Short mmCIF file of C-alpha atoms in Angstrom, two decimals:
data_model
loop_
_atom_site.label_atom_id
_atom_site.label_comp_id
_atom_site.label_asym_id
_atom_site.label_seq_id
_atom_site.Cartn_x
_atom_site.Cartn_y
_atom_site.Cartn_z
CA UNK P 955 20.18 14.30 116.15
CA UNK P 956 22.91 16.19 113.39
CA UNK P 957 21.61 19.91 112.88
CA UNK P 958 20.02 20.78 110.14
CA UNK P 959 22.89 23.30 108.77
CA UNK P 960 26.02 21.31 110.11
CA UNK P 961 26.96 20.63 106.62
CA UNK P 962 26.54 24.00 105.78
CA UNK P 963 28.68 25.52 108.46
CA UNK P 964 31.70 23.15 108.27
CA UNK P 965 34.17 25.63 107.93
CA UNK P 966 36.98 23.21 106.37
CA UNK P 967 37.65 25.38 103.09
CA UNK P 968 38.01 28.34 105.33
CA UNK P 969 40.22 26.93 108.24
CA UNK P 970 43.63 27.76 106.57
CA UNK P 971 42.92 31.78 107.26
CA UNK P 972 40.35 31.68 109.91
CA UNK P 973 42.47 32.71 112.37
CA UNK P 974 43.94 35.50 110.56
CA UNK P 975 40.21 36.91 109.76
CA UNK P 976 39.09 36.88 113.43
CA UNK P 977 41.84 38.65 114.36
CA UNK P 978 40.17 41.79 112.21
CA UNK P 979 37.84 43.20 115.09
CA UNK P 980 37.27 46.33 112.26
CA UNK P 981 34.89 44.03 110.60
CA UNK P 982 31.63 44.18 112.96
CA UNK P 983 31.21 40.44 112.69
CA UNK P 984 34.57 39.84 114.61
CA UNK P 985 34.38 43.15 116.96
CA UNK P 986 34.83 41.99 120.47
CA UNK P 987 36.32 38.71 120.01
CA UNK P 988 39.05 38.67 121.55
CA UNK P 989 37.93 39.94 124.91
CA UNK P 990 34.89 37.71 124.62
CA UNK P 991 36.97 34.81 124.45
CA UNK P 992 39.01 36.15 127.65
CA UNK P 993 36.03 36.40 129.46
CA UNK P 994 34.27 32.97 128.23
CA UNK P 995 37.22 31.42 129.83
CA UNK P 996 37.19 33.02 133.09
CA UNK P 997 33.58 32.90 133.67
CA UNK P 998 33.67 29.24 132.93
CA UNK P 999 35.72 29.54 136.82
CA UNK P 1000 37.14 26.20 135.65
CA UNK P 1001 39.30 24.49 138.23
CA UNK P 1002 41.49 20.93 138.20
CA UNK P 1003 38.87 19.00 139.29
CA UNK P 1004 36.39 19.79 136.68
CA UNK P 1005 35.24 17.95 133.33
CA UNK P 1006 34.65 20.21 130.91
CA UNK P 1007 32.76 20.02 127.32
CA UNK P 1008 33.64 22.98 124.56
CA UNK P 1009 30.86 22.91 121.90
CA UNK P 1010 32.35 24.22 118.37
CA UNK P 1011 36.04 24.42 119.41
CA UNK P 1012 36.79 25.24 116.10
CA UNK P 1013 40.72 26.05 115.53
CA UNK P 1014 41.19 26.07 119.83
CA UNK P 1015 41.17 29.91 120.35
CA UNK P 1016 39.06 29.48 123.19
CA UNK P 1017 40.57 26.01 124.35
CA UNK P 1018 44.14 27.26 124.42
CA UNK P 1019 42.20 29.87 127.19
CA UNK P 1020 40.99 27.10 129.37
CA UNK P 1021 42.68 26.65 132.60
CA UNK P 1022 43.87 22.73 133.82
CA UNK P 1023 41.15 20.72 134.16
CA UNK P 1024 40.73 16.67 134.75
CA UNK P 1025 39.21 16.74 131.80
CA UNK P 1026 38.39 18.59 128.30
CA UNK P 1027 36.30 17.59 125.32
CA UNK P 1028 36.73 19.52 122.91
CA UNK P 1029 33.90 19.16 119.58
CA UNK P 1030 33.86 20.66 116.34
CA UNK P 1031 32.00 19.54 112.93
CA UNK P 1032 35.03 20.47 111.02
CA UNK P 1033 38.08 18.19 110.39
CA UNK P 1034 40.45 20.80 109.45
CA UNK P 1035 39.77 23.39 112.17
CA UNK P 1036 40.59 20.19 114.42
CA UNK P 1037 43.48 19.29 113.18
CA UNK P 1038 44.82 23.39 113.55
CA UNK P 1039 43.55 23.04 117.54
CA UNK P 1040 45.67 20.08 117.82
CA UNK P 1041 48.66 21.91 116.91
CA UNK P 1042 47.70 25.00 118.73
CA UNK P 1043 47.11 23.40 122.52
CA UNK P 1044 49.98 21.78 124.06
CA UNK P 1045 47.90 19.24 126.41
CA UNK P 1046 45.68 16.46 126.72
CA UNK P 1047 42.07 17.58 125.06
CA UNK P 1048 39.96 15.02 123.99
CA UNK P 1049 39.40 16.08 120.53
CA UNK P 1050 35.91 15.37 119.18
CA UNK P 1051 34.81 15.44 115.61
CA UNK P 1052 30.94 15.80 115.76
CA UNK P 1053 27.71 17.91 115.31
CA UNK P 1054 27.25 19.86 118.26
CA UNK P 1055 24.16 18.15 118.94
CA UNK P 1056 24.54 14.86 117.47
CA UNK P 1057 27.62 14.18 120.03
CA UNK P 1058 24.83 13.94 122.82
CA UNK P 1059 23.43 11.08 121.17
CA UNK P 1060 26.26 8.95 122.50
CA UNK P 1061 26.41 7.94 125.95
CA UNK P 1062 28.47 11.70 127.78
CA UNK P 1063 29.25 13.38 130.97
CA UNK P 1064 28.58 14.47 133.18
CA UNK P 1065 30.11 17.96 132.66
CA UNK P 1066 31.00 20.63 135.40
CA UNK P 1067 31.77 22.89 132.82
CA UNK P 1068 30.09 23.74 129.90
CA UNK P 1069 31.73 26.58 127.37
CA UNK P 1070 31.52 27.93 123.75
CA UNK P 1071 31.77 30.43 121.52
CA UNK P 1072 31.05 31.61 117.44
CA UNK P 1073 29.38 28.15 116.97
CA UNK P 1074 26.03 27.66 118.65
CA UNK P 1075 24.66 30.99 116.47
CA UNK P 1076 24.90 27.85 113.57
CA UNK P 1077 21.45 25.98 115.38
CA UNK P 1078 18.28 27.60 114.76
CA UNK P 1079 16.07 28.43 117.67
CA UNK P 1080 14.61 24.89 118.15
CA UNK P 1081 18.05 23.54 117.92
CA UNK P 1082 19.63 25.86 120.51
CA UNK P 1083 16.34 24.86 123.06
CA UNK P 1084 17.29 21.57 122.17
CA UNK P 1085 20.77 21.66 122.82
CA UNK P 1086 20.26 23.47 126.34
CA UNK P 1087 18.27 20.79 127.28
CA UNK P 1088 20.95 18.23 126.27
CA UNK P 1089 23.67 20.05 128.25
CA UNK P 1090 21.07 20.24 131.37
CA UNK P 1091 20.75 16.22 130.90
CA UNK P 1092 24.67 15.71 131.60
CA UNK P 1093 24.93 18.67 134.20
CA UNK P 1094 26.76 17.29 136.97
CA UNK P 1095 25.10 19.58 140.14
CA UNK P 1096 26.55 23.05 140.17
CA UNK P 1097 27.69 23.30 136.69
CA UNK P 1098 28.45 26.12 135.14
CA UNK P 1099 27.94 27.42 131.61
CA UNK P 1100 29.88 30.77 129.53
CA UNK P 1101 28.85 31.08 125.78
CA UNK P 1102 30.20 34.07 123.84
CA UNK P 1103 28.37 34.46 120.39
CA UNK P 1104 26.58 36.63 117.89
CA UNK P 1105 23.12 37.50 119.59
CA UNK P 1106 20.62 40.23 120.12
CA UNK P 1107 18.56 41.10 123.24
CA UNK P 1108 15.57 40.03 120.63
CA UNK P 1109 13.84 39.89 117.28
CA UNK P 1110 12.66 43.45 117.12
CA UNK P 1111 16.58 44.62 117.78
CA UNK P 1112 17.93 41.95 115.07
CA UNK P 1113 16.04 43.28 112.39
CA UNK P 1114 16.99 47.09 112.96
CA UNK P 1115 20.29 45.95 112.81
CA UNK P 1116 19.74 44.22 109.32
CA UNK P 1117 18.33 47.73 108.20
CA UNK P 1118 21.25 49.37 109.81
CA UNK P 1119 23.71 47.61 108.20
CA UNK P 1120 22.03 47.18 104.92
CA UNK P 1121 23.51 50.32 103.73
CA UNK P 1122 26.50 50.31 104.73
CA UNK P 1123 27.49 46.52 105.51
CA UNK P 1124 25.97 45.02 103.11
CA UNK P 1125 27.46 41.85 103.86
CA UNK P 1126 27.23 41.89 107.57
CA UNK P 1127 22.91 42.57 106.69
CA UNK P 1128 23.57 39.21 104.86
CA UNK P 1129 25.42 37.10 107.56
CA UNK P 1130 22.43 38.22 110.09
CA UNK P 1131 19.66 37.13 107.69
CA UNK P 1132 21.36 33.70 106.44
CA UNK P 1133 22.85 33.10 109.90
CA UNK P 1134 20.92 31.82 113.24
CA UNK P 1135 22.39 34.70 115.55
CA UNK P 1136 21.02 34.21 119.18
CA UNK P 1137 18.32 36.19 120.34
CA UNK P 1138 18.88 36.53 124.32
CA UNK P 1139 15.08 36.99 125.67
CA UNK P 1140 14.40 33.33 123.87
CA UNK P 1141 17.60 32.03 125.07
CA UNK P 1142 17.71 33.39 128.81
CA UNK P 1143 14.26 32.12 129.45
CA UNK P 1144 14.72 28.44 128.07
CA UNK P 1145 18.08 28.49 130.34
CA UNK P 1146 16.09 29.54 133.65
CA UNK P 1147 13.66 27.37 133.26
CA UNK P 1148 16.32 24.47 132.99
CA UNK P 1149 17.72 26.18 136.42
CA UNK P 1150 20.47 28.24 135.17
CA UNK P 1151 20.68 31.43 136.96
CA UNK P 1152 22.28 33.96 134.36
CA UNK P 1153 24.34 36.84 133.55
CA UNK P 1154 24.82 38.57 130.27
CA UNK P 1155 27.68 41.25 128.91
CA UNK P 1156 28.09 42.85 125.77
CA UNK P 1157 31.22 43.11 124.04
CA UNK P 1158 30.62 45.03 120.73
CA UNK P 1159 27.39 45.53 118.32
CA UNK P 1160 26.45 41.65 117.63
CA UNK P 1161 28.80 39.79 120.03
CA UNK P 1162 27.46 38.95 124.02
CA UNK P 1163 28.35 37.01 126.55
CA UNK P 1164 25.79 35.01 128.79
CA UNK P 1165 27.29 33.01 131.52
CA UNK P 1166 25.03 31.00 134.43
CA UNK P 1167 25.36 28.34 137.41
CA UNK P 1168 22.71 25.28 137.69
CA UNK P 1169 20.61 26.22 140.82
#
């Protein structure tokens, strides 16, 4: 199953300056991301024994975070932003070019870890329920998952914020209305009923954290 926007979203043309734009936490798209990403990776509580799967590793700002493991997987739609990770993380990652849920139609895990961040906002709700079940189906028993994305606590707070920032982000009003950002009451309840119990953080206007063990 490829999502429906993974064409879309391949970020190829922009991977030569992506890392220079997120690096811009003035623009309230990117505000928080760097602490996000610090505390993606130590929620994760990754340690050598564990097989990990990163879903949209884009250019490997999160990866390069990851402590040793036995294993990493690393997936991302987007050739380019690959090839940039590659060059960035100086150890065995198991680099995966692939739809974030399409790579769960091959034969994978089981995970202990499970950890992403900036990509999963690209599925739209059915395709975020659908990939929570896929990562539930290679759990291996106490797995852990950390996401860090764009998300609201629901759909009455995303669309103040599009009126909000209609005036005077025009283009941030845009990104949220052309964009799948998460919205955490949907999310939070599809991930306890798969047996994750959660915890959520907020890191700036748009960006969260939600991190949760397999009961």
């Amino acid at each position: 199953m490829r999502s429906r926007h993974a064409d879309t979203f391949n970020h190829d043309a922009e991977a030569p300056g992506y890392d220079a734009d997120v690096v811009d936490e003035s623009q309230p798209i990117r505000a928080g991301y760097d602490a996000l990403l610090d505390w993606v990776a130590r929620s994760a509580a990754i340690a050598p024994s564990h097989r990990v799967l990163e879903l949209g590793a884009g250019t490997g700002n999160l990866t390069v975070r990851l402590p040793p493991a036995a294993r990493v997987v690393a997936v991302d739609v987007s050739t380019d932003m690959l090839a940039l990770a590659r060059a960035k993380v100086g150890r065995s990652v198991e680099w995966e070019c692939a739809d974030v849920l399409q790579y769960f139609d091959r034969s994978v895990g089981p995970f202990d870890r499970f950890v992403s961040t900036y990509a999963i906002h690209h599925l739209v709700a059915d395709e975020k329920a659908e990939l929570f079940q896929r990562i539930r189906a290679v759990a291996a028993d106490g797995a852990r998952i950390a996401f860090g994305d764009l998300m609201f606590e629901s759909s009455r707070d995303r669309d103040e914020a599009i009126e909000r920032y209609r005036a005077a982000a025009p283009d941030v009003a845009a990104a949220i209305e052309e964009e799948f950002f998460w919205l955490i009451d949907d999310a939070t309840r599809t991930l306890e009923k798969l047996g994750f119990s959660l915890t959520k953080r907020r890191f700036s206007d748009l960006s969260w954290g939600i991190a949760g063990e397999l009961r």
